[in-house]
């Protein structure tokens, strides 16, 4: 009987070594230490043994049972370790590999420039007024004192919609009329004076070249109140140029013409590429034109609901793409709409 137990143990241990997975271990358990196993049969048959044989066989049977249970536990642990090892090997991770770059988003250069313009004018007390992209011919031209035969009214320059008299604005100036009509003596929520900037997209039906796009942004400015003079215009815009370009930048105003301002002037800043000596960027003049401006024309004040005998004001308009081009020496305005990351990532 003792020999039989030895044999049971030996066979069971040999079978255990061949078990390769959880299922095999389970089957092994049923077969070798389960209720119907050879070992259990020996336990059950013990009653038939003689008095002196019984304790010996009993002890031995218990030892075998304990040995097999221990072996099962050890084998289970071993298989688990093997499984972990193979899974680690299959997911080999090389911690010395360089990391992947996180590409960060950024604001479009035009947006960055526009935000700088907003904050400079905000410091001077100007609020942002958003007008509309789709305008009436009346607001875009007539109310701004464009004579009916003005060349800008030609079909070549404006994008017309299929609605007669409805166009895409060619400049941000029509917003002047809308804002003045909203900031009025009759509107207690928005009484004068008006001190606003009007940013937004403008559209012109033009040949696209390195210098002109058919879609571009403008930031318009408008101040209307009592006793506003050309000196206020010059002071405000010179201060803007100093804050935007350089605290020591020199500026000059050149007489110009816009139908909606009188007098009108364009402002130049000293060329910061050559310092005024003359180069290709300033076309040898030493000056760079950065904006158009003027005192609001009496007709325009009247169209906005203000009596030109009582009120006066100034207005200006600048192009953020142009300012960005000057500041960063971008030589082709088409870059702003190309969405070429090699360009955009430089800002
Ligand atoms: N609207 C003008 C333009 O598009 C710029 C401008 C605005 C000039 C306000 C004077 C006053 O060129």
Short mmCIF file of C-alpha atoms and ligand atoms in Angstrom, two decimals:
data_model
loop_
_atom_site.label_atom_id
_atom_site.label_comp_id
_atom_site.label_asym_id
_atom_site.label_seq_id
_atom_site.Cartn_x
_atom_site.Cartn_y
_atom_site.Cartn_z
CA UNK A 1 0.00 0.00 0.00
CA UNK A 2 2.85 2.33 0.86
CA UNK A 3 4.47 1.55 -2.46
CA UNK A 4 1.21 2.28 -4.22
CA UNK A 5 1.16 5.71 -2.56
CA UNK A 6 4.70 6.37 -3.77
CA UNK A 7 3.62 5.49 -7.28
CA UNK A 8 0.55 7.74 -7.08
CA UNK A 9 2.76 10.61 -5.98
CA UNK A 10 5.37 10.03 -8.65
CA UNK A 11 2.85 9.82 -11.48
CA UNK A 12 0.96 12.84 -10.27
CA UNK A 13 4.09 14.99 -10.05
CA UNK A 14 5.19 13.90 -13.52
CA UNK A 15 1.78 14.85 -14.94
CA UNK A 16 1.91 18.20 -13.18
CA UNK A 17 5.13 19.18 -14.96
CA UNK A 18 3.32 18.80 -18.28
CA UNK A 19 0.40 21.06 -17.34
CA UNK A 20 0.89 24.30 -19.26
CA UNK A 21 -2.18 26.41 -18.47
CA UNK A 22 -4.90 27.05 -15.96
CA UNK A 23 -7.29 24.54 -17.53
CA UNK A 24 -4.69 21.77 -17.43
CA UNK A 25 -4.02 22.56 -13.76
CA UNK A 26 -7.72 22.30 -12.99
CA UNK A 27 -7.98 18.93 -14.75
CA UNK A 28 -4.86 17.77 -12.97
CA UNK A 29 -6.43 18.66 -9.63
CA UNK A 30 -9.61 16.70 -10.35
CA UNK A 31 -7.64 13.72 -11.56
CA UNK A 32 -5.02 13.53 -8.81
CA UNK A 33 -6.42 15.08 -5.65
CA UNK A 34 -10.14 15.21 -6.46
CA UNK A 35 -12.89 13.12 -4.90
CA UNK A 36 -12.53 10.33 -7.44
CA UNK A 37 -8.73 10.28 -7.53
CA UNK A 38 -6.61 7.19 -6.76
CA UNK A 39 -5.37 8.97 -3.65
CA UNK A 40 -8.89 9.52 -2.32
CA UNK A 41 -9.74 5.89 -3.01
CA UNK A 42 -6.87 4.93 -0.71
CA UNK A 43 -8.26 7.20 2.00
CA UNK A 44 -11.72 5.67 1.55
CA UNK A 45 -10.33 2.11 1.60
CA UNK A 46 -8.40 2.66 4.85
CA UNK A 47 -11.17 1.15 6.97
CA UNK A 48 -10.38 -2.23 5.50
CA UNK A 49 -6.74 -2.13 6.57
CA UNK A 50 -5.32 -3.93 9.58
CA UNK A 51 -4.78 -2.16 12.91
CA UNK A 52 -1.00 -1.81 12.49
CA UNK A 53 -1.05 -0.94 8.80
CA UNK A 54 -3.71 1.81 9.12
CA UNK A 55 -1.67 4.53 10.95
CA UNK A 56 1.32 4.08 8.64
CA UNK A 57 -0.75 4.27 5.49
CA UNK A 58 -2.77 7.15 6.95
CA UNK A 59 0.33 9.19 7.70
CA UNK A 60 1.83 8.44 4.31
CA UNK A 61 -1.42 9.24 2.47
CA UNK A 62 -1.62 12.60 4.25
CA UNK A 63 1.99 13.35 3.35
CA UNK A 64 1.31 12.54 -0.31
CA UNK A 65 -1.83 14.69 -0.29
CA UNK A 66 0.10 17.59 1.27
CA UNK A 67 2.97 17.15 -1.21
CA UNK A 68 0.60 17.17 -4.20
CA UNK A 69 -1.26 20.25 -2.95
CA UNK A 70 2.03 22.08 -2.42
CA UNK A 71 3.22 21.05 -5.86
CA UNK A 72 -0.01 22.35 -7.43
CA UNK A 73 0.40 25.69 -5.70
CA UNK A 74 4.03 25.97 -6.80
CA UNK A 75 3.20 25.06 -10.38
CA UNK A 76 0.35 27.58 -10.49
CA UNK A 77 2.69 30.32 -9.32
CA UNK A 78 5.34 29.26 -11.83
CA UNK A 79 2.88 29.40 -14.74
CA UNK A 80 1.69 32.87 -13.69
CA UNK A 81 5.26 34.17 -13.63
CA UNK A 82 5.88 32.73 -17.08
CA UNK A 83 2.75 34.43 -18.41
CA UNK A 84 3.87 37.79 -17.01
CA UNK A 85 7.30 37.35 -18.48
CA UNK A 86 6.03 36.60 -21.99
CA UNK A 87 3.62 39.51 -21.89
CA UNK A 88 6.38 41.87 -20.78
CA UNK A 89 8.64 40.58 -23.52
CA UNK A 90 5.98 41.01 -26.17
CA UNK A 91 5.37 44.62 -25.10
CA UNK A 92 9.03 45.51 -24.97
CA UNK A 93 9.41 49.19 -24.12
CA UNK A 94 12.64 50.95 -24.88
CA UNK A 95 12.81 53.68 -22.26
CA UNK A 96 15.85 55.19 -23.94
CA UNK A 97 13.89 56.13 -27.10
CA UNK A 98 13.44 59.90 -27.54
CA UNK A 99 9.92 61.18 -26.73
CA UNK A 100 7.41 62.29 -29.33
CA UNK A 101 7.04 66.03 -29.83
CA UNK A 102 3.81 67.57 -28.63
CA UNK A 103 2.81 69.99 -31.36
CA UNK A 104 1.25 73.01 -29.70
CA UNK A 105 -1.39 75.17 -31.34
CA UNK A 106 -0.88 78.91 -31.65
CA UNK A 107 -2.76 81.96 -32.79
CA UNK A 108 -2.60 83.02 -36.42
CA UNK A 109 -0.16 85.93 -36.89
CA UNK A 110 -3.02 88.22 -37.96
CA UNK A 111 -4.94 87.35 -34.78
CA UNK A 112 -1.84 88.07 -32.70
CA UNK A 113 -1.42 91.46 -34.34
CA UNK A 114 -5.10 92.29 -33.95
CA UNK A 115 -4.97 91.44 -30.25
CA UNK A 116 -1.96 93.70 -29.78
CA UNK A 117 -3.85 96.50 -31.51
CA UNK A 118 -6.90 95.91 -29.27
CA UNK A 119 -4.83 96.08 -26.10
CA UNK A 120 -2.98 99.23 -27.14
CA UNK A 121 -6.24 101.01 -27.91
CA UNK A 122 -7.90 99.55 -24.82
CA UNK A 123 -5.21 101.32 -22.77
CA UNK A 124 -6.27 104.54 -24.47
CA UNK A 125 -9.93 103.94 -23.63
CA UNK A 126 -11.22 102.50 -26.92
CA UNK A 127 -13.79 99.70 -26.91
CA UNK A 128 -14.15 97.02 -29.56
CA UNK A 129 -17.25 97.33 -31.71
CA UNK A 130 -18.11 94.42 -34.00
CA UNK A 131 -19.92 95.32 -37.16
CA UNK A 132 -21.04 93.05 -39.99
CA UNK A 133 -19.17 91.48 -42.93
CA UNK A 134 -22.19 91.55 -45.22
CA UNK A 135 -23.13 95.15 -45.82
CA UNK A 136 -25.46 97.24 -47.87
CA UNK A 137 -24.12 99.30 -50.71
CA UNK A 138 -25.68 102.25 -48.86
CA UNK A 139 -23.56 101.78 -45.71
CA UNK A 140 -20.40 100.75 -47.52
CA UNK A 141 -20.48 103.70 -49.95
CA UNK A 142 -23.37 106.17 -50.01
CA UNK A 143 -23.54 107.07 -46.32
CA UNK A 144 -19.74 107.42 -46.37
CA UNK A 145 -20.00 110.13 -48.97
CA UNK A 146 -18.68 108.14 -51.93
CA UNK A 147 -19.84 109.98 -55.02
CA UNK A 148 -21.90 107.69 -57.31
CA UNK A 149 -19.16 107.57 -59.95
CA UNK A 150 -16.35 106.69 -57.51
CA UNK A 151 -14.15 103.94 -59.01
CA UNK A 152 -14.31 101.83 -55.81
CA UNK A 153 -17.99 101.32 -56.57
CA UNK A 154 -17.14 99.57 -59.78
CA UNK A 155 -18.11 95.90 -60.01
CA UNK A 156 -14.39 95.16 -60.27
CA UNK A 157 -13.73 96.10 -56.68
CA UNK A 158 -16.64 94.75 -54.67
CA UNK A 159 -18.08 91.31 -54.20
CA UNK A 160 -21.80 91.58 -54.93
CA UNK A 161 -24.34 89.10 -53.64
CA UNK A 162 -27.38 87.92 -55.56
CA UNK A 163 -29.42 90.35 -53.41
CA UNK A 164 -29.40 93.75 -55.10
CA UNK A 165 -27.64 96.35 -52.95
CA UNK A 166 -26.08 93.73 -50.62
CA UNK A 167 -22.30 93.33 -50.81
CA UNK A 168 -19.36 92.10 -48.78
CA UNK A 169 -17.83 95.12 -47.09
CA UNK A 170 -14.75 96.43 -48.86
CA UNK A 171 -13.51 98.18 -45.69
CA UNK A 172 -14.51 98.44 -42.03
CA UNK A 173 -15.64 102.08 -42.40
CA UNK A 174 -19.39 101.30 -42.83
CA UNK A 175 -19.25 100.21 -39.18
CA UNK A 176 -18.69 103.92 -38.35
CA UNK A 177 -22.26 104.68 -39.45
CA UNK A 178 -23.74 101.72 -37.57
CA UNK A 179 -21.80 102.57 -34.40
CA UNK A 180 -22.64 106.30 -34.51
CA UNK A 181 -26.32 105.46 -34.90
CA UNK A 182 -26.11 103.21 -31.85
CA UNK A 183 -24.08 105.59 -29.66
CA UNK A 184 -26.51 108.47 -29.57
CA UNK A 185 -27.97 111.06 -27.21
CA UNK A 186 -31.23 109.09 -27.38
CA UNK A 187 -29.60 105.83 -26.24
CA UNK A 188 -28.96 106.05 -22.48
CA UNK A 189 -27.02 102.77 -22.57
CA UNK A 190 -24.56 104.04 -25.16
CA UNK A 191 -24.33 107.82 -25.00
CA UNK A 192 -21.55 109.73 -26.81
CA UNK A 193 -18.64 110.26 -26.84
CA UNK A 194 -17.82 107.44 -29.22
CA UNK A 195 -14.40 105.91 -28.75
CA UNK A 196 -14.23 102.56 -30.50
CA UNK A 197 -12.18 100.34 -32.76
CA UNK A 198 -13.90 98.17 -35.33
CA UNK A 199 -11.94 95.10 -36.37
CA UNK A 200 -12.93 92.63 -39.02
CA UNK A 201 -12.60 90.93 -42.37
CA UNK A 202 -12.89 92.91 -45.58
CA UNK A 203 -13.31 91.67 -49.14
CA UNK A 204 -12.29 93.10 -52.48
CA UNK A 205 -12.79 91.69 -55.94
CA UNK A 206 -9.16 92.03 -56.87
CA UNK A 207 -6.36 90.18 -58.56
CA UNK A 208 -4.51 88.31 -55.84
CA UNK A 209 -0.83 89.27 -55.82
CA UNK A 210 2.03 89.38 -53.33
CA UNK A 211 0.75 92.80 -52.24
CA UNK A 212 -3.04 92.40 -52.34
CA UNK A 213 -5.43 89.67 -51.27
CA UNK A 214 -9.16 89.55 -51.94
CA UNK A 215 -9.76 88.83 -48.25
CA UNK A 216 -7.95 90.74 -45.48
CA UNK A 217 -8.54 92.30 -42.09
CA UNK A 218 -8.79 95.91 -41.05
CA UNK A 219 -8.98 97.67 -37.73
CA UNK A 220 -10.99 100.85 -37.95
CA UNK A 221 -10.95 103.50 -35.26
CA UNK A 222 -13.55 106.15 -34.51
CA UNK A 223 -13.70 108.92 -31.94
CA UNK A 224 -16.64 111.34 -31.91
CA UNK A 225 -17.35 113.93 -29.22
CA UNK A 226 -17.05 117.61 -28.36
CA UNK A 227 -13.96 119.54 -29.44
CA UNK A 228 -12.11 116.62 -30.98
CA UNK A 229 -9.35 118.04 -33.14
CA UNK A 230 -6.77 116.95 -35.66
CA UNK A 231 -4.28 117.24 -32.80
CA UNK A 232 -6.15 114.46 -31.00
CA UNK A 233 -5.89 112.34 -34.13
CA UNK A 234 -2.16 112.91 -34.42
CA UNK A 235 -1.52 112.34 -30.73
CA UNK A 236 -3.55 109.13 -30.60
CA UNK A 237 -2.01 107.61 -33.72
CA UNK A 238 1.55 108.65 -32.90
CA UNK A 239 1.13 107.11 -29.50
CA UNK A 240 -0.20 103.96 -31.13
CA UNK A 241 2.85 103.74 -33.44
CA UNK A 242 5.21 104.18 -30.50
CA UNK A 243 3.50 101.44 -28.54
CA UNK A 244 3.21 99.11 -31.50
CA UNK A 245 6.66 99.56 -33.09
CA UNK A 246 9.10 101.32 -30.83
CA UNK A 247 8.88 104.08 -28.19
CA UNK A 248 11.28 106.22 -30.26
CA UNK A 249 9.77 105.63 -33.71
CA UNK A 250 9.35 108.78 -35.79
CA UNK A 251 6.06 109.36 -37.59
CA UNK A 252 4.81 111.73 -40.25
CA UNK A 253 1.40 112.61 -41.63
CA UNK A 254 0.92 113.09 -45.35
CA UNK A 255 -2.13 114.81 -46.83
CA UNK A 256 -4.36 112.29 -48.55
CA UNK A 257 -7.93 111.81 -49.71
CA UNK A 258 -10.83 109.67 -48.50
CA UNK A 259 -14.43 110.61 -49.29
CA UNK A 260 -15.50 110.12 -45.65
CA UNK A 261 -12.82 112.23 -43.95
CA UNK A 262 -11.84 115.87 -44.36
CA UNK A 263 -9.01 116.64 -44.04
CA UNK A 264 -7.47 113.23 -44.64
CA UNK A 265 -3.98 112.00 -43.93
CA UNK A 266 -1.91 108.89 -44.21
CA UNK A 267 0.52 108.13 -41.45
CA UNK A 268 4.03 106.85 -42.11
CA UNK A 269 6.54 105.48 -39.66
CA UNK A 270 10.26 105.79 -40.16
CA UNK A 271 11.53 102.67 -41.91
CA UNK A 272 12.87 100.43 -39.16
CA UNK A 273 14.78 98.30 -41.61
CA UNK A 274 17.13 101.04 -42.80
CA UNK A 275 16.44 103.60 -40.08
CA UNK A 276 15.27 106.12 -42.66
CA UNK A 277 18.26 105.92 -44.96
CA UNK A 278 16.38 104.22 -47.78
CA UNK A 279 16.16 100.50 -48.65
CA UNK A 280 14.09 98.08 -50.68
CA UNK A 281 11.46 97.64 -47.94
CA UNK A 282 10.64 101.38 -47.90
CA UNK A 283 11.41 101.71 -51.61
CA UNK A 284 14.21 104.16 -50.87
CA UNK A 285 11.86 106.69 -49.25
CA UNK A 286 12.88 106.01 -45.64
CA UNK A 287 9.18 105.85 -44.64
CA UNK A 288 6.55 103.11 -44.41
CA UNK A 289 2.86 103.89 -44.77
CA UNK A 290 0.85 102.22 -42.03
CA UNK A 291 -2.66 103.69 -42.02
CA UNK A 292 -5.25 106.05 -43.46
CA UNK A 293 -7.01 108.60 -41.29
CA UNK A 294 -8.81 111.91 -41.12
CA UNK A 295 -11.42 114.07 -39.43
CA UNK A 296 -14.88 112.56 -39.87
CA UNK A 297 -16.55 114.33 -42.81
CA UNK A 298 -19.53 116.53 -41.79
CA UNK A 299 -21.77 114.54 -44.15
CA UNK A 300 -20.75 111.31 -42.45
CA UNK A 301 -21.35 112.76 -38.99
CA UNK A 302 -24.79 113.82 -40.11
CA UNK A 303 -25.50 110.38 -41.61
CA UNK A 304 -24.51 108.89 -38.27
CA UNK A 305 -26.98 111.13 -36.44
CA UNK A 306 -24.53 113.76 -35.15
CA UNK A 307 -24.76 117.49 -35.79
CA UNK A 308 -21.41 118.56 -37.31
CA UNK A 309 -21.91 122.02 -35.82
CA UNK A 310 -21.77 120.46 -32.34
CA UNK A 311 -19.68 117.34 -32.73
CA UNK A 312 -16.43 116.47 -34.41
CA UNK A 313 -14.38 113.33 -34.62
CA UNK A 314 -11.55 111.47 -36.21
CA UNK A 315 -11.30 108.07 -37.85
CA UNK A 316 -8.55 105.81 -39.04
CA UNK A 317 -8.11 102.43 -40.66
CA UNK A 318 -5.16 100.07 -40.68
CA UNK A 319 -4.43 96.59 -42.05
CA UNK A 320 -3.17 94.01 -39.53
CA UNK A 321 -1.68 91.90 -42.34
CA UNK A 322 0.28 94.90 -43.55
CA UNK A 323 1.45 95.73 -40.04
CA UNK A 324 2.53 92.12 -39.53
CA UNK A 325 4.36 92.14 -42.86
CA UNK A 326 6.25 95.30 -41.94
CA UNK A 327 7.10 94.18 -38.45
CA UNK A 328 8.28 90.70 -39.44
CA UNK A 329 9.35 91.52 -43.03
CA UNK A 330 6.95 89.10 -44.66
CA UNK A 331 7.19 89.78 -48.38
CA UNK A 332 4.03 88.05 -49.64
CA UNK A 333 0.55 88.71 -48.25
CA UNK A 334 -0.67 85.39 -49.70
CA UNK A 335 1.17 83.60 -46.87
CA UNK A 336 -1.62 84.63 -44.51
CA UNK A 337 -4.15 82.37 -46.23
CA UNK A 338 -1.89 79.53 -47.35
CA UNK A 339 -2.05 77.67 -44.05
CA UNK A 340 1.52 76.57 -44.58
CA UNK A 341 2.82 75.47 -41.19
CA UNK A 342 6.36 76.47 -42.11
CA UNK A 343 5.08 80.05 -42.22
CA UNK A 344 2.61 79.92 -39.33
CA UNK A 345 5.00 78.23 -36.92
CA UNK A 346 7.33 81.20 -37.03
CA UNK A 347 4.96 83.41 -35.05
N1 LIG B 1 -11.39 102.80 -45.10
C1 LIG B 1 -10.10 103.26 -45.55
C2 LIG B 1 -9.45 102.18 -46.43
O1 LIG B 1 -9.97 101.10 -46.51
C3 LIG B 1 -9.17 103.59 -44.42
C4 LIG B 1 -9.65 104.74 -43.60
C5 LIG B 1 -10.46 104.55 -42.51
C6 LIG B 1 -9.27 106.04 -43.92
C7 LIG B 1 -10.87 105.61 -41.73
C8 LIG B 1 -9.69 107.12 -43.16
C9 LIG B 1 -10.48 106.88 -42.08
O2 LIG B 1 -8.45 102.40 -47.06
#
